[in-house]
Coordinates of N, CA and C in Angstrom, one line a residue:
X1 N 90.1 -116.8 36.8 CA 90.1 -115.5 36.1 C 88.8 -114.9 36.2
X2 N 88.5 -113.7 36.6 CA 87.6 -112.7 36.3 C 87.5 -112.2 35.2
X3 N 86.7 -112.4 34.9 CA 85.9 -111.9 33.6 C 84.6 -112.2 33.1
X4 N 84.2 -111.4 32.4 CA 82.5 -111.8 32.3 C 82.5 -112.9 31.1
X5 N 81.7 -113.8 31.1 CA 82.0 -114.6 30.2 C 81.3 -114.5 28.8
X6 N 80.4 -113.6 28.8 CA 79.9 -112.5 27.6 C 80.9 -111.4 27.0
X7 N 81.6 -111.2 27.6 CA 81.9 -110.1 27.2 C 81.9 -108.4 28.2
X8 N 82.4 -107.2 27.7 CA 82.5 -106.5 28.5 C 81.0 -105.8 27.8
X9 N 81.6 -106.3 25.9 CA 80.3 -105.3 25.2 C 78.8 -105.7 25.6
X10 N 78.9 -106.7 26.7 CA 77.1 -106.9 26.9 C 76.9 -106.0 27.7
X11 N 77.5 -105.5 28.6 CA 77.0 -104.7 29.5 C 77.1 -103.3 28.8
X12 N 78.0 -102.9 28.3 CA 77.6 -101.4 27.4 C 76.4 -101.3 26.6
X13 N 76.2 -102.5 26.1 CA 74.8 -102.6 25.0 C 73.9 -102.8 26.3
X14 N 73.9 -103.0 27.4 CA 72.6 -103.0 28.4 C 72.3 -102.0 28.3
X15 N 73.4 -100.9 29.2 CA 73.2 -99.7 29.6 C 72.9 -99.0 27.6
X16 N 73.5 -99.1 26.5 CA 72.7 -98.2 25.7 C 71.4 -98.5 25.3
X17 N 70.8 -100.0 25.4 CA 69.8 -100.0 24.7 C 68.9 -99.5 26.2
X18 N 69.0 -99.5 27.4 CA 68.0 -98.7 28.4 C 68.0 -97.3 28.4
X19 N 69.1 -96.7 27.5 CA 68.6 -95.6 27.3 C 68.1 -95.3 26.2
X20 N 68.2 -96.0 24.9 CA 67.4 -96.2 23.8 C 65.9 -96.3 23.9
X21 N 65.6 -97.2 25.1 CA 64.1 -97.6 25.6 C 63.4 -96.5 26.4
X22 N 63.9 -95.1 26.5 CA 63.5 -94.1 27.7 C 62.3 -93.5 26.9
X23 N 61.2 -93.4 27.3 CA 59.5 -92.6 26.2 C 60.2 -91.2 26.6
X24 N 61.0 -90.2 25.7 CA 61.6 -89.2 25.8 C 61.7 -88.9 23.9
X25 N 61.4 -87.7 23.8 CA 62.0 -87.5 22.6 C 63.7 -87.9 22.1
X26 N 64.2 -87.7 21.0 CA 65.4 -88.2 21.0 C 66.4 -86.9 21.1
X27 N 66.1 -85.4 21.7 CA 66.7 -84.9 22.0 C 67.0 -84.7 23.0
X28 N 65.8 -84.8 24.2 CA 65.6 -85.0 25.1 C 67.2 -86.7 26.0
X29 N 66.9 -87.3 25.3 CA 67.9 -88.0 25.3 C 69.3 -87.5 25.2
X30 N 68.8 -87.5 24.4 CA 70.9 -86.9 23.7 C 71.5 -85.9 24.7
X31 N 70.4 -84.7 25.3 CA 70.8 -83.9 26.1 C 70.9 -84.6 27.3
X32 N 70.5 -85.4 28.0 CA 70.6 -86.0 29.1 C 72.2 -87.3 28.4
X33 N 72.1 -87.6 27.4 CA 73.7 -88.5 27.5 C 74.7 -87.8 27.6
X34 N 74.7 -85.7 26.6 CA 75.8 -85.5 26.9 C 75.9 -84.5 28.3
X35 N 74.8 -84.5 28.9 CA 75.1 -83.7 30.2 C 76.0 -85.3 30.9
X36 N 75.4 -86.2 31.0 CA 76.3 -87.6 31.7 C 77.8 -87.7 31.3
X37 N 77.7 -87.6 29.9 CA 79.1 -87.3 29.2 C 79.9 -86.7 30.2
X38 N 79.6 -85.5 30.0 CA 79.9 -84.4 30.3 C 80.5 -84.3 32.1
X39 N 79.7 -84.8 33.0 CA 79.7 -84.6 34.1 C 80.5 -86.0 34.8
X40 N 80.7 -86.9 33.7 CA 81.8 -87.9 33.6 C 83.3 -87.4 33.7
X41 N 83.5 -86.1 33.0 CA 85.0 -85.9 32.8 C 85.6 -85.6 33.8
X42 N 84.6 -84.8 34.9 CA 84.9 -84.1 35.8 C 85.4 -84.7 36.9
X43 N 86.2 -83.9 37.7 CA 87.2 -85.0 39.0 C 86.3 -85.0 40.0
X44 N 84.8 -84.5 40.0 CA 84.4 -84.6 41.3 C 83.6 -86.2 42.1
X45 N 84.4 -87.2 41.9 CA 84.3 -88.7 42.3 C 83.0 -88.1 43.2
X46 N 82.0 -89.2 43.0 CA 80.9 -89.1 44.3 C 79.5 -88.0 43.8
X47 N 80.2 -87.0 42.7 CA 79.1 -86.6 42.6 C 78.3 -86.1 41.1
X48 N 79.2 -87.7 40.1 CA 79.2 -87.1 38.4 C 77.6 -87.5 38.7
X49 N 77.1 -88.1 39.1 CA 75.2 -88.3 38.8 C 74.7 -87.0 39.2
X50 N 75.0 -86.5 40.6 CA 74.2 -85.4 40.9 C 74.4 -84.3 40.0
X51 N 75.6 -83.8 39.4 CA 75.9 -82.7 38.3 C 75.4 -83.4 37.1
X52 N 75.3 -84.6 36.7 CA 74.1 -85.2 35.8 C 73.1 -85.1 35.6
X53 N 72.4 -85.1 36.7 CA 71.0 -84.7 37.0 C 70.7 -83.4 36.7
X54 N 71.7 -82.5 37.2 CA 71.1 -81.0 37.3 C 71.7 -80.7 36.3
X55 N 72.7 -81.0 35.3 CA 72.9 -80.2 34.2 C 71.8 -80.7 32.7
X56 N 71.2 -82.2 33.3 CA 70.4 -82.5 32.4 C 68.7 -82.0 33.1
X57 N 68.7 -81.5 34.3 CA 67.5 -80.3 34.4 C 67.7 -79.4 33.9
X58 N 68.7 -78.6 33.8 CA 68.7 -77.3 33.6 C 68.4 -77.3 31.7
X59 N 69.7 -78.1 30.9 CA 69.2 -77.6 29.8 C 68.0 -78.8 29.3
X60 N 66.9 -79.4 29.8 CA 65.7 -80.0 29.6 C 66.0 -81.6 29.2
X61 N 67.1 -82.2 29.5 CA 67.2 -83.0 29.4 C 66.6 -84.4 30.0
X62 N 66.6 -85.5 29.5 CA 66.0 -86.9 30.3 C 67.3 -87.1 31.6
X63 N 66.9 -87.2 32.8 CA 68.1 -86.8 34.2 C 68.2 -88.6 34.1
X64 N 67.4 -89.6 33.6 CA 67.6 -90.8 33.9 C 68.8 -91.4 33.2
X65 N 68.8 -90.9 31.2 CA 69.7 -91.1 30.7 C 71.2 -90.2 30.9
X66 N 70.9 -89.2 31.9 CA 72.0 -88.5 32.6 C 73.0 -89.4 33.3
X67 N 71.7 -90.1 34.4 CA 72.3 -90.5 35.4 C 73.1 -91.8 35.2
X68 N 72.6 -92.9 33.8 CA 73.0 -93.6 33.2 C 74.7 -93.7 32.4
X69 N 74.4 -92.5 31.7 CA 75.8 -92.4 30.8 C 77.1 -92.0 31.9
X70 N 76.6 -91.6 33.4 CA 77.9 -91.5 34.3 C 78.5 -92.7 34.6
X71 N 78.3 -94.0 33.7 CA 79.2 -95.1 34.2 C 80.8 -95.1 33.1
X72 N 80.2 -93.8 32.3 CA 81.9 -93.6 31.4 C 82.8 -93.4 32.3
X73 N 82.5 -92.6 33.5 CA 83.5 -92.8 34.7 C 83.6 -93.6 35.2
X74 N 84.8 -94.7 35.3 CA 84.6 -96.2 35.9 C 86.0 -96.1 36.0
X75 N 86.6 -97.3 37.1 CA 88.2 -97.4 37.4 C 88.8 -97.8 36.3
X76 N 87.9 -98.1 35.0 CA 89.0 -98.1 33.9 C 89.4 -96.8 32.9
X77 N 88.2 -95.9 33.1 CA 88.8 -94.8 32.4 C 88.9 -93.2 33.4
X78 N 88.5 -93.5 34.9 CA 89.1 -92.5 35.4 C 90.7 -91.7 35.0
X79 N 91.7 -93.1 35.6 CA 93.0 -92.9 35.3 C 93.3 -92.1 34.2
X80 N 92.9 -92.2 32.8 CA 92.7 -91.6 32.1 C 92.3 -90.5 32.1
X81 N 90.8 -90.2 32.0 CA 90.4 -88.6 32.4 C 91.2 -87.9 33.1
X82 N 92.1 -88.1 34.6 CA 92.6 -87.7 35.6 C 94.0 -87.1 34.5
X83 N 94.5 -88.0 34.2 CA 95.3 -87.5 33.0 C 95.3 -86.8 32.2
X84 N 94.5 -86.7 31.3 CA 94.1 -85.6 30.3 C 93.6 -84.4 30.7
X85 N 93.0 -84.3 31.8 CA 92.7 -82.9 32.6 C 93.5 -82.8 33.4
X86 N 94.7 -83.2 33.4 CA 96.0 -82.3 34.6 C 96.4 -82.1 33.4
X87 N 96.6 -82.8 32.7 CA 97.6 -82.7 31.0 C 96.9 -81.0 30.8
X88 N 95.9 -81.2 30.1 CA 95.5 -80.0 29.9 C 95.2 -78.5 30.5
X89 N 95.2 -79.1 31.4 CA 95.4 -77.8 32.5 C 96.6 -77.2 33.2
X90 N 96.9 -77.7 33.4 CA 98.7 -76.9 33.0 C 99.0 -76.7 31.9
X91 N 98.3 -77.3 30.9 CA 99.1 -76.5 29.3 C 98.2 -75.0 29.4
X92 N 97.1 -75.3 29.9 CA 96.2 -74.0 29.4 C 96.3 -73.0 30.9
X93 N 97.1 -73.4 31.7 CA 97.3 -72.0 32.9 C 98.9 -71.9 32.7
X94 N 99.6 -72.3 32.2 CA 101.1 -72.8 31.8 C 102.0 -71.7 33.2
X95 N 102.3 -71.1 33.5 CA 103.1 -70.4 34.8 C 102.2 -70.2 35.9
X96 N 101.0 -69.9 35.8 CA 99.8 -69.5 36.8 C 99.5 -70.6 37.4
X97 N 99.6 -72.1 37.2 CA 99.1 -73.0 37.7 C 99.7 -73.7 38.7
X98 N 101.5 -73.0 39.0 CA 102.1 -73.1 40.1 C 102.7 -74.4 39.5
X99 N 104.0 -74.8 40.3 CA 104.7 -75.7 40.3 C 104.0 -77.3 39.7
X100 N 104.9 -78.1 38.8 CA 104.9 -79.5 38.7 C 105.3 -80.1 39.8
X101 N 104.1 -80.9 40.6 CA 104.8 -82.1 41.4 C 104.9 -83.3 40.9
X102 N 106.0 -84.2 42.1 CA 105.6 -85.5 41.6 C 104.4 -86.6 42.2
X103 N 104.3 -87.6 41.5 CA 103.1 -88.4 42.0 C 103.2 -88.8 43.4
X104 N 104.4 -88.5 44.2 CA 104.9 -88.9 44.9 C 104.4 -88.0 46.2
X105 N 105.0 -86.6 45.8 CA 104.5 -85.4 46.2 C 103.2 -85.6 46.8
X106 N 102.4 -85.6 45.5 CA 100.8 -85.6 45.4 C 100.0 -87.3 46.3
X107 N 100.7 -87.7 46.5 CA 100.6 -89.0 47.4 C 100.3 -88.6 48.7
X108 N 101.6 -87.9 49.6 CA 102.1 -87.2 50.5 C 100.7 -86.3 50.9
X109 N 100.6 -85.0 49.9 CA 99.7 -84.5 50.2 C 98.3 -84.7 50.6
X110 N 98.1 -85.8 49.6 CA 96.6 -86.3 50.1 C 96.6 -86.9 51.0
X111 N 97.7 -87.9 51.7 CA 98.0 -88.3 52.5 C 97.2 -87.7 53.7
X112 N 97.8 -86.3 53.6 CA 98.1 -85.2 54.8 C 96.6 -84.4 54.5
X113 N 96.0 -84.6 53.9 CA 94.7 -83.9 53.3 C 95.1 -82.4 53.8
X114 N 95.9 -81.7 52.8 CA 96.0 -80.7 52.9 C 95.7 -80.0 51.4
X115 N 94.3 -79.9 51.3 CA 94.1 -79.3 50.5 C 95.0 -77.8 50.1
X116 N 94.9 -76.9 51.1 CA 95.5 -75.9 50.3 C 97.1 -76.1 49.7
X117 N 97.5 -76.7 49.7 CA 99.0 -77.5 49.1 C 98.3 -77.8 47.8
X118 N 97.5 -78.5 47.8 CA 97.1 -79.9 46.4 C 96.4 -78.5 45.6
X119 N 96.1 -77.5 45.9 CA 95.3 -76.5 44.9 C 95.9 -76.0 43.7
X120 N 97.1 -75.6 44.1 CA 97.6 -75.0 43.0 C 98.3 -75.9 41.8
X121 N 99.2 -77.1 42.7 CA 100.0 -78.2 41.6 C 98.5 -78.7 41.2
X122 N 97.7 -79.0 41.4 CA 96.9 -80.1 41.7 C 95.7 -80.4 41.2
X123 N 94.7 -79.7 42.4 CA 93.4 -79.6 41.8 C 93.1 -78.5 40.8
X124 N 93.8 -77.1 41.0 CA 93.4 -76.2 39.7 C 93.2 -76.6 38.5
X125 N 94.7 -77.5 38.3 CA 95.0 -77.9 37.0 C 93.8 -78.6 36.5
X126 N 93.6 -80.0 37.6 CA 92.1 -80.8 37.0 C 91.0 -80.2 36.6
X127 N 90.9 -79.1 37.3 CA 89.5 -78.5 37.2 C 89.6 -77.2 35.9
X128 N 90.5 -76.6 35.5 CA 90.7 -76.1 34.4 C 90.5 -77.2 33.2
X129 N 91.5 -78.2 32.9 CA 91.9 -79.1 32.3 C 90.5 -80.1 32.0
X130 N 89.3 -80.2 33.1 CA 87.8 -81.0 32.7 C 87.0 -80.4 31.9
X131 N 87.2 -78.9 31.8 CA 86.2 -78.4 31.2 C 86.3 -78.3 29.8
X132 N 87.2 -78.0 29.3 CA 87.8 -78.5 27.7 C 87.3 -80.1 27.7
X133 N 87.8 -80.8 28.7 CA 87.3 -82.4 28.5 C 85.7 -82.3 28.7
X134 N 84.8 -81.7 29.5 CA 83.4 -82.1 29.3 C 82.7 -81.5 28.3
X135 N 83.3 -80.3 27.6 CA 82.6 -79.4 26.7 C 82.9 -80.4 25.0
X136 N 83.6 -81.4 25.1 CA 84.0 -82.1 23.9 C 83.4 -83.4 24.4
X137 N 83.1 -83.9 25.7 CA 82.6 -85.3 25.5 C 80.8 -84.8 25.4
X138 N 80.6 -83.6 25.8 CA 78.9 -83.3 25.4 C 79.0 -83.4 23.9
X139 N 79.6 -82.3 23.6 CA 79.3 -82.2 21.8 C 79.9 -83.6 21.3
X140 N 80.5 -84.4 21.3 CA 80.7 -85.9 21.1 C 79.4 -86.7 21.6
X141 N 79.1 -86.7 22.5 CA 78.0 -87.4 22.6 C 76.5 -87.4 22.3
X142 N 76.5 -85.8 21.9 CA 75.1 -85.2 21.8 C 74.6 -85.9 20.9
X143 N 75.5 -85.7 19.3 CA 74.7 -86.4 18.1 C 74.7 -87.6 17.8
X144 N 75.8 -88.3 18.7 CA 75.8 -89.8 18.6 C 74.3 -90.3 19.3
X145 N 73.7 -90.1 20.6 CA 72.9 -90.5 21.1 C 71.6 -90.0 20.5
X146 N 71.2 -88.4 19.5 CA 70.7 -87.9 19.1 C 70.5 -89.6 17.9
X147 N 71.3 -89.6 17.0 CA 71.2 -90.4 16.1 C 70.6 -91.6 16.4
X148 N 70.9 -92.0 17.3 CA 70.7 -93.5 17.7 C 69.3 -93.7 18.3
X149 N 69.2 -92.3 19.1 CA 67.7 -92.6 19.8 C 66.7 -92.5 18.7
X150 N 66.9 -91.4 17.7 CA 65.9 -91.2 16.5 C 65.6 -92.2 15.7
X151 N 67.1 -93.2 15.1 CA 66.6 -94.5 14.4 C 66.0 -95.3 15.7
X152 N 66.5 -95.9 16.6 CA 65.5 -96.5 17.4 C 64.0 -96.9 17.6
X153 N 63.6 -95.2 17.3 CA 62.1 -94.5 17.8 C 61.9 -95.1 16.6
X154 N 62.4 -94.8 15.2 CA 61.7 -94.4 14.2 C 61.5 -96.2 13.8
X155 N 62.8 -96.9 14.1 CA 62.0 -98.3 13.8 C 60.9 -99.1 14.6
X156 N 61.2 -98.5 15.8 CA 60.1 -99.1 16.9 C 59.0 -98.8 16.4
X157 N 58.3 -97.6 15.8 CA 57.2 -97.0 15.4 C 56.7 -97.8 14.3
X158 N 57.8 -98.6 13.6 CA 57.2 -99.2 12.3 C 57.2 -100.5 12.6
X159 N 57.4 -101.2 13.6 CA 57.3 -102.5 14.1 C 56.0 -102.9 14.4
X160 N 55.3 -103.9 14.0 CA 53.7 -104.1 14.2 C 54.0 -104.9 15.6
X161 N 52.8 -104.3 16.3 CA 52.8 -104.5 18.1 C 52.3 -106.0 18.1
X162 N 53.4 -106.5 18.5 CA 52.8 -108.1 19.0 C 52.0 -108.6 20.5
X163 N 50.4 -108.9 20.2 CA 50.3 -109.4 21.4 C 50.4 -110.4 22.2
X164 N 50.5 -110.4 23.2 CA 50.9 -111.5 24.5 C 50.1 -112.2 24.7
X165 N 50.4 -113.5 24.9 CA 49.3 -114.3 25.2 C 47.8 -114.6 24.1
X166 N 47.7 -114.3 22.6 CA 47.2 -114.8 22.1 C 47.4 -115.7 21.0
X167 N 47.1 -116.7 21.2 CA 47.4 -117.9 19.9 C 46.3 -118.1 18.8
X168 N 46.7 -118.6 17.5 CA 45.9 -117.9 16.2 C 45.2 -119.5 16.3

């Protein structure tokens, strides 16, 4: 059996306490978790870090804790995301977004990489349907990592600095 024999939650607590540990203000964080958030929802496989990076340049965010929080996109919750942004994106283009296919269809087509086929059933929908999903996993993640980075800092600050290597 594969499985980690810690747990899955050791590796989540890696990745948050390395962003906990970033010398960044704690906004500065939070805006680099939810641009990652954020650039997680999106279908563009291959390139959630680079839109990570540059949405956490643009609004002044830490690009490392950007580049970090894109592991919310992973083979266990892609499937999902992929879901909830075709779900939502045909509800929100509802006759404009052209015919329902089946997975079957959409098999075929990629098959055939015929993009202009997959645009309308397809990719529109995803790409309408992410942005509702990334504009709610930023504001979801902004204050959670906001909070977490600020208690962090603020206990670190009150922790008396131990040094290395001397014995009393």
């Amino acid at each position: 059996m594969v499985w980690p024999r810690k747990g899955r939650g050791r590796g989540l607590r890696y990745f948050a306490l390395r962003i906990l540990r970033l010398k960044s203000s704690p906004h500065s964080i939070a805006v680099g978790v939810a641009a990652g958030a954020a650039s997680s929802f999106t279908p563009f496989f291959g390139l959630h870090i680079v839109l990570a990076v540059i949405l956490a340049s643009v609004f002044s965010g830490n690009v490392l804790a950007a580049a970090i929080t894109t592991v919310l996109a992973n083979p266990i919750t892609i499937p999902v995301i992929l879901t909830a942004s075709y779900e939502i994106g045909t509800a929100l283009l509802g006759s404009q977004g052209g015919e329902t296919v089946t997975s079957a269809e959409i098999g075929r087509m990629i098959e055939h990489m015929n993009l202009a086929e997959l645009w309308g059933p397809v990719l529109k929908p995803l790409l309408v349907g992410s942005i509702p999903l990334a504009l709610a996993g930023a504001l979801v993640f902004y204050p959670l990592a906001f909070r977490a980075a600020w208690h962090f800092q603020k206990q670190r600050r009150h922790q008396p600095v131990q040094k290395v290597g001397h014995s009393s």
